[in-house]
mmCIF file of C-alpha atoms in Angstrom:
data_model
loop_
_atom_site.group_PDB
_atom_site.id
_atom_site.type_symbol
_atom_site.label_atom_id
_atom_site.label_comp_id
_atom_site.label_asym_id
_atom_site.label_seq_id
_atom_site.Cartn_x
_atom_site.Cartn_y
_atom_site.Cartn_z
ATOM 1 C CA UNK M 121 110.114 104.691 94.627
ATOM 2 C CA UNK M 122 107.955 107.107 92.755
ATOM 3 C CA UNK M 123 104.375 107.409 92.564
ATOM 4 C CA UNK M 124 102.608 108.796 89.265
ATOM 5 C CA UNK M 125 98.533 109.146 89.900
ATOM 6 C CA UNK M 126 95.756 108.746 87.396
ATOM 7 C CA UNK M 127 92.372 110.104 88.344
ATOM 8 C CA UNK M 128 89.351 109.281 87.781
ATOM 9 C CA UNK M 129 90.409 105.625 88.555
ATOM 10 C CA UNK M 130 86.836 104.775 85.788
ATOM 11 C CA UNK M 131 84.474 106.431 84.884
ATOM 12 C CA UNK M 132 80.866 106.617 82.659
ATOM 13 C CA UNK M 133 79.605 108.754 80.417
ATOM 14 C CA UNK M 134 77.373 109.483 77.274
ATOM 15 C CA UNK M 135 78.225 108.939 73.809
ATOM 16 C CA UNK M 136 78.744 112.515 72.476
ATOM 17 C CA UNK M 137 80.645 113.783 75.365
ATOM 18 C CA UNK M 138 84.246 114.607 76.356
ATOM 19 C CA UNK M 139 86.445 112.768 78.692
ATOM 20 C CA UNK M 140 89.252 114.213 80.131
ATOM 21 C CA UNK M 141 91.543 111.477 82.411
ATOM 22 C CA UNK M 142 94.546 113.552 84.746
ATOM 23 C CA UNK M 143 97.761 111.839 85.116
ATOM 24 C CA UNK M 144 99.877 112.974 87.921
ATOM 25 C CA UNK M 145 103.513 111.984 88.661
ATOM 26 C CA UNK M 146 103.844 113.157 92.593
ATOM 27 C CA UNK M 147 106.840 113.136 93.554
ATOM 28 C CA UNK M 148 109.244 113.853 91.139
ATOM 29 C CA UNK M 149 109.310 115.870 87.100
ATOM 30 C CA UNK M 150 108.281 114.215 84.274
ATOM 31 C CA UNK M 151 110.012 114.849 81.269
ATOM 32 C CA UNK M 152 108.273 112.420 78.950
ATOM 33 C CA UNK M 153 104.395 111.215 79.763
ATOM 34 C CA UNK M 154 103.181 108.152 77.537
ATOM 35 C CA UNK M 155 99.626 107.125 77.312
ATOM 36 C CA UNK M 156 98.310 103.679 76.610
ATOM 37 C CA UNK M 157 95.008 101.994 75.819
ATOM 38 C CA UNK M 158 94.040 98.053 76.760
ATOM 39 C CA UNK M 159 91.525 96.214 75.119
ATOM 40 C CA UNK M 160 89.771 92.878 77.467
ATOM 41 C CA UNK M 161 92.385 91.033 77.673
ATOM 42 C CA UNK M 162 95.117 92.221 75.048
ATOM 43 C CA UNK M 163 97.923 93.892 75.113
ATOM 44 C CA UNK M 164 99.276 97.736 76.071
ATOM 45 C CA UNK M 165 98.996 99.855 73.392
ATOM 46 C CA UNK M 166 101.226 102.617 72.600
ATOM 47 C CA UNK M 167 98.443 105.581 71.538
ATOM 48 C CA UNK M 168 101.093 108.850 71.740
ATOM 49 C CA UNK M 169 104.358 110.450 73.870
ATOM 50 C CA UNK M 170 104.316 113.779 75.453
ATOM 51 C CA UNK M 171 107.180 115.788 76.472
ATOM 52 C CA UNK M 172 107.297 118.899 78.742
ATOM 53 C CA UNK M 173 105.950 121.676 77.004
ATOM 54 C CA UNK M 174 105.991 120.432 73.661
ATOM 55 C CA UNK M 175 103.196 118.898 71.046
ATOM 56 C CA UNK M 176 101.958 115.252 71.950
ATOM 57 C CA UNK M 177 103.110 112.638 69.227
ATOM 58 C CA UNK M 178 101.260 109.752 68.435
ATOM 59 C CA UNK M 179 101.275 106.979 66.751
ATOM 60 C CA UNK M 180 100.054 105.393 63.123
ATOM 61 C CA UNK M 181 96.329 104.962 64.062
ATOM 62 C CA UNK M 182 95.555 107.184 66.519
ATOM 63 C CA UNK M 183 93.326 110.445 65.691
ATOM 64 C CA UNK M 184 94.996 113.299 67.596
ATOM 65 C CA UNK M 185 91.495 115.878 67.350
ATOM 66 C CA UNK M 186 90.219 113.236 68.954
ATOM 67 C CA UNK M 187 92.277 112.133 71.995
ATOM 68 C CA UNK M 188 94.223 115.999 72.939
ATOM 69 C CA UNK M 189 96.744 115.744 75.374
ATOM 70 C CA UNK M 190 98.216 118.446 77.625
ATOM 71 C CA UNK M 191 101.787 118.086 79.095
ATOM 72 C CA UNK M 192 101.569 121.587 80.325
ATOM 73 C CA UNK M 193 103.602 120.723 83.786
ATOM 74 C CA UNK M 194 106.734 118.810 84.085
ATOM 75 C CA UNK M 195 103.868 117.144 86.234
ATOM 76 C CA UNK M 196 100.906 116.890 84.527
ATOM 77 C CA UNK M 197 99.270 115.494 81.333
ATOM 78 C CA UNK M 198 95.780 115.574 80.845
ATOM 79 C CA UNK M 199 94.739 112.887 77.689
ATOM 80 C CA UNK M 200 90.427 114.248 76.741
ATOM 81 C CA UNK M 201 88.949 112.018 74.900
ATOM 82 C CA UNK M 202 86.206 114.161 72.938
ATOM 83 C CA UNK M 203 82.932 112.957 71.281
ATOM 84 C CA UNK M 204 83.270 110.048 73.038
ATOM 85 C CA UNK M 205 82.049 106.459 71.213
ATOM 86 C CA UNK M 206 81.326 103.271 72.601
ATOM 87 C CA UNK M 207 84.348 102.170 70.719
ATOM 88 C CA UNK M 208 86.734 104.102 72.304
ATOM 89 C CA UNK M 209 84.931 102.577 75.873
ATOM 90 C CA UNK M 210 89.019 100.082 77.131
ATOM 91 C CA UNK M 211 91.073 101.322 79.746
ATOM 92 C CA UNK M 212 93.860 103.962 79.664
ATOM 93 C CA UNK M 213 96.646 104.002 81.396
ATOM 94 C CA UNK M 214 99.858 106.484 81.928
ATOM 95 C CA UNK M 215 102.917 106.365 82.315
ATOM 96 C CA UNK M 216 105.894 109.433 83.392
ATOM 97 C CA UNK M 217 109.340 108.601 83.313
ATOM 98 C CA UNK M 218 112.376 110.832 84.433
ATOM 99 C CA UNK M 219 115.053 112.037 82.097
ATOM 100 C CA UNK M 220 117.254 108.436 82.697
ATOM 101 C CA UNK M 221 115.290 105.688 83.989
ATOM 102 C CA UNK M 222 111.920 103.755 85.442
ATOM 103 C CA UNK M 223 108.688 104.447 83.649
ATOM 104 C CA UNK M 224 106.384 104.325 86.237
ATOM 105 C CA UNK M 225 102.480 104.109 86.090
ATOM 106 C CA UNK M 226 99.157 105.578 86.386
ATOM 107 C CA UNK M 227 96.445 103.180 88.382
ATOM 108 C CA UNK M 228 94.946 102.848 84.628
ATOM 109 C CA UNK M 229 91.144 104.368 84.529
ATOM 110 C CA UNK M 230 88.641 102.537 82.537
ATOM 111 C CA UNK M 231 86.269 105.027 80.853
ATOM 112 C CA UNK M 232 82.863 103.143 79.969
ATOM 113 C CA UNK M 233 80.999 105.229 77.430
ATOM 114 C CA UNK M 234 77.112 104.429 76.878
ATOM 115 C CA UNK K 260 109.460 98.954 64.816
ATOM 116 C CA UNK K 261 110.153 97.440 67.652
ATOM 117 C CA UNK K 262 108.339 93.694 68.086
ATOM 118 C CA UNK K 263 108.422 91.896 71.489
ATOM 119 C CA UNK K 264 106.317 88.137 71.671
ATOM 120 C CA UNK K 265 105.347 86.564 74.773
ATOM 121 C CA UNK K 266 103.883 82.847 75.317
ATOM 122 C CA UNK K 267 100.341 83.473 76.109
ATOM 123 C CA UNK K 268 100.202 80.810 79.029
ATOM 124 C CA UNK K 269 101.676 78.836 81.795
ATOM 125 C CA UNK K 270 100.303 76.938 84.411
ATOM 126 C CA UNK K 271 102.371 76.202 87.669
ATOM 127 C CA UNK K 272 101.330 74.308 91.125
ATOM 128 C CA UNK K 273 102.334 76.342 93.990
ATOM 129 C CA UNK K 274 105.324 75.730 95.018
ATOM 130 C CA UNK K 275 107.642 75.685 92.198
ATOM 131 C CA UNK K 276 109.101 78.021 89.788
ATOM 132 C CA UNK K 277 107.842 79.986 87.056
ATOM 133 C CA UNK K 278 110.215 80.923 83.979
ATOM 134 C CA UNK K 279 108.081 84.090 81.753
ATOM 135 C CA UNK K 280 110.109 84.245 78.704
ATOM 136 C CA UNK K 281 110.333 88.001 76.127
ATOM 137 C CA UNK K 282 111.972 88.226 72.870
ATOM 138 C CA UNK K 283 112.096 90.933 71.364
ATOM 139 C CA UNK K 284 113.849 92.848 68.268
ATOM 140 C CA UNK K 285 115.575 95.871 69.189
ATOM 141 C CA UNK K 286 119.111 95.192 70.136
ATOM 142 C CA UNK K 287 119.328 99.895 70.911
ATOM 143 C CA UNK K 288 117.489 98.670 73.890
ATOM 144 C CA UNK K 289 118.704 100.485 77.067
ATOM 145 C CA UNK K 290 115.757 99.172 79.529
ATOM 146 C CA UNK K 291 114.027 95.891 80.082
ATOM 147 C CA UNK K 292 111.160 96.031 82.252
ATOM 148 C CA UNK K 293 108.831 93.648 84.089
ATOM 149 C CA UNK K 294 105.403 94.733 84.955
ATOM 150 C CA UNK K 295 102.944 92.576 87.232
ATOM 151 C CA UNK K 296 98.622 93.620 85.849
ATOM 152 C CA UNK K 297 96.173 92.110 88.570
ATOM 153 C CA UNK K 298 92.720 91.918 86.955
ATOM 154 C CA UNK K 299 91.325 94.925 86.770
ATOM 155 C CA UNK K 300 93.905 97.138 87.879
ATOM 156 C CA UNK K 301 97.238 98.378 85.980
ATOM 157 C CA UNK K 302 100.493 97.603 86.039
ATOM 158 C CA UNK K 303 103.210 97.595 88.847
ATOM 159 C CA UNK K 304 106.700 97.766 88.451
ATOM 160 C CA UNK K 305 108.055 94.343 89.439
ATOM 161 C CA UNK K 306 111.574 94.666 88.237
ATOM 162 C CA UNK K 307 113.989 96.056 85.526
ATOM 163 C CA UNK K 308 117.441 95.452 83.831
ATOM 164 C CA UNK K 309 120.145 98.163 81.796
ATOM 165 C CA UNK K 310 121.136 95.906 78.657
ATOM 166 C CA UNK K 311 124.670 95.632 80.524
ATOM 167 C CA UNK K 312 123.500 93.392 82.529
ATOM 168 C CA UNK K 313 122.955 89.435 82.557
ATOM 169 C CA UNK K 314 121.270 88.866 85.377
ATOM 170 C CA UNK K 315 119.556 91.298 88.212
ATOM 171 C CA UNK K 316 117.672 88.758 91.311
ATOM 172 C CA UNK K 317 115.130 90.775 93.579
ATOM 173 C CA UNK K 318 114.053 88.508 96.862
ATOM 174 C CA UNK K 319 112.467 85.538 94.315
ATOM 175 C CA UNK K 320 112.769 88.165 91.134
ATOM 176 C CA UNK K 321 115.425 86.350 88.490
ATOM 177 C CA UNK K 322 115.619 88.302 85.486
ATOM 178 C CA UNK K 323 118.010 86.799 82.866
ATOM 179 C CA UNK K 324 119.478 88.592 79.672
ATOM 180 C CA UNK K 325 120.746 87.474 76.332
ATOM 181 C CA UNK K 326 121.711 90.637 74.570
ATOM 182 C CA UNK K 327 122.464 88.383 71.672
ATOM 183 C CA UNK K 328 119.016 86.127 71.520
ATOM 184 C CA UNK K 329 118.023 89.729 72.611
ATOM 185 C CA UNK K 330 115.885 87.568 75.116
ATOM 186 C CA UNK K 331 114.557 87.692 78.578
ATOM 187 C CA UNK K 332 113.563 86.333 81.665
ATOM 188 C CA UNK K 333 111.895 86.448 84.245
ATOM 189 C CA UNK K 334 112.184 84.052 86.844
ATOM 190 C CA UNK K 335 109.467 83.633 89.863
ATOM 191 C CA UNK K 336 111.050 81.584 93.039
ATOM 192 C CA UNK K 337 108.427 79.127 95.018
ATOM 193 C CA UNK K 338 105.696 80.857 93.280
ATOM 194 C CA UNK K 339 102.312 81.638 95.462
ATOM 195 C CA UNK K 340 99.069 81.081 94.431
ATOM 196 C CA UNK K 341 99.570 85.776 94.707
ATOM 197 C CA UNK K 342 101.523 85.605 91.500
ATOM 198 C CA UNK K 343 98.728 85.042 89.379
ATOM 199 C CA UNK K 344 98.963 87.941 87.019
ATOM 200 C CA UNK K 345 99.336 89.035 84.007
ATOM 201 C CA UNK K 346 103.146 89.506 83.583
ATOM 202 C CA UNK K 347 104.537 92.204 80.618
ATOM 203 C CA UNK K 348 107.846 92.721 79.107
ATOM 204 C CA UNK K 349 108.336 95.585 77.927
ATOM 205 C CA UNK K 350 111.192 96.999 76.521
ATOM 206 C CA UNK K 351 113.024 100.965 75.334
ATOM 207 C CA UNK K 352 112.588 101.785 71.609
ATOM 208 C CA UNK K 353 115.693 103.596 70.320
ATOM 209 C CA UNK K 354 113.285 106.612 70.886
ATOM 210 C CA UNK K 355 112.537 105.971 74.690
ATOM 211 C CA UNK K 356 109.050 104.271 74.282
ATOM 212 C CA UNK K 357 107.537 101.591 76.086
ATOM 213 C CA UNK K 358 107.294 98.703 73.619
ATOM 214 C CA UNK K 359 104.517 95.580 75.827
ATOM 215 C CA UNK K 360 104.873 92.250 74.818
ATOM 216 C CA UNK K 361 101.459 90.999 74.648
ATOM 217 C CA UNK K 362 101.999 89.625 77.831
ATOM 218 C CA UNK K 363 101.876 86.089 80.254
ATOM 219 C CA UNK K 364 98.979 85.042 82.496
ATOM 220 C CA UNK K 365 100.633 83.118 85.369
ATOM 221 C CA UNK K 366 97.974 80.223 86.802
ATOM 222 C CA UNK K 367 99.172 79.168 90.032
ATOM 223 C CA UNK K 368 97.389 76.136 91.139
ATOM 224 C CA UNK K 369 97.174 75.246 95.144
#
């Protein structure tokens, strides 16, 4: 099956700093990548959808200036949490999708802001 | 928007069958998925079904789709303790986004 690599798996950062999370599709070209956030014991909430070479589309209530998404190539998307605060602590998961078909998920990044 | 609902909790004994249910609202959903999430881990794709299918079987897993009722189910035969996890159904929307259900926590007791 297709492999999506997400890095880092976990990160601890100080309040006010920025954190970048990478999502790579290793053996296929992902025309679309999605970023999700999961709070403890809750389902995944879609944050934004990004298509290669164009601006990301954010879901309602997600601050685009706080969660910067870049999808510069067909195999890489990045999510940068800017000026992180403790309430941004969460589990962030990306998924990458071929033109049609399954969406494959990265292993997730646990962000803790202290 | 799309609404996807699941029961929150299911408890079964080892060796029994488990059936996890999911309902959705968008009749234009084309792909419907089941994912497994173990504690502290990401999502593992278990299986998926196209909207033009009624059933798909893959080893111990059987997916049933009732498009009329917008109901999707996942049956796990001979459930094992290693199957204990959270199971998410997810459906594509008209914009090809994946919308997830609330997740069903499956507990398998010996």
